CSV table of N, CA and C in Angstrom, one decimal:
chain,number,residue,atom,x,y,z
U,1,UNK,N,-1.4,13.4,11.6
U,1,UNK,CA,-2.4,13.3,10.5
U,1,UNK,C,-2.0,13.9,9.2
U,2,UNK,N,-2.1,13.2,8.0
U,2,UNK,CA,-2.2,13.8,6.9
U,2,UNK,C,-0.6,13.5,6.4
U,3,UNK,N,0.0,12.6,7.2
U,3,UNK,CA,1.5,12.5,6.8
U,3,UNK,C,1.7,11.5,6.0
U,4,UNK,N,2.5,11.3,4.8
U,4,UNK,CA,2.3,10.4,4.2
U,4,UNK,C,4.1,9.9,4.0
U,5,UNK,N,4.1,8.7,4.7
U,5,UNK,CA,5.6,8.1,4.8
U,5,UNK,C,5.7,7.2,3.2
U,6,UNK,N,7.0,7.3,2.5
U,6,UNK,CA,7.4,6.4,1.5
U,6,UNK,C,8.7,5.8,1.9
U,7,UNK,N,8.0,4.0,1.9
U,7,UNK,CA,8.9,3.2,2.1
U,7,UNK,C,9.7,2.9,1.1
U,8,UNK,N,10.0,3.3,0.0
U,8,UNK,CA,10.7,2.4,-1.2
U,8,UNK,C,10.0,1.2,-2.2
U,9,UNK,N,10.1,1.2,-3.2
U,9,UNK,CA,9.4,0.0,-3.8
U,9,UNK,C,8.1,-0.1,-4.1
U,10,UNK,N,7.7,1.1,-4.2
U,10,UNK,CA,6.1,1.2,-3.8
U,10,UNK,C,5.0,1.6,-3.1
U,11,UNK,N,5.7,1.1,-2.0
U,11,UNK,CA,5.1,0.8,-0.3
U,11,UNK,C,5.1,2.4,0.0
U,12,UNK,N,3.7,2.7,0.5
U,12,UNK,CA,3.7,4.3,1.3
U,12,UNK,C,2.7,4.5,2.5
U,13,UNK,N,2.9,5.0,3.3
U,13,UNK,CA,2.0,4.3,4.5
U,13,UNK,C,1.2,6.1,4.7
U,14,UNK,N,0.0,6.4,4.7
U,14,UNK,CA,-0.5,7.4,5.1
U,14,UNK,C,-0.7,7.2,6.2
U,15,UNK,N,-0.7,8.2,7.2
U,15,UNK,CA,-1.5,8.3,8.7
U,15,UNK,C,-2.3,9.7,8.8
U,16,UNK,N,-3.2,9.0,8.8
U,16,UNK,CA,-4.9,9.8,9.2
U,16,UNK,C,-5.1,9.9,10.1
């Protein structure tokens, strides 16, 4: 929780 992944290009995927 609370992790925030950056895909490139924009794209960032948080997990709550």
């Amino acid at each position: 929780s609370g992790n925030t992944i950056y895909f490139g290009e924009g794209s960032w995927l948080t997990v709550v």
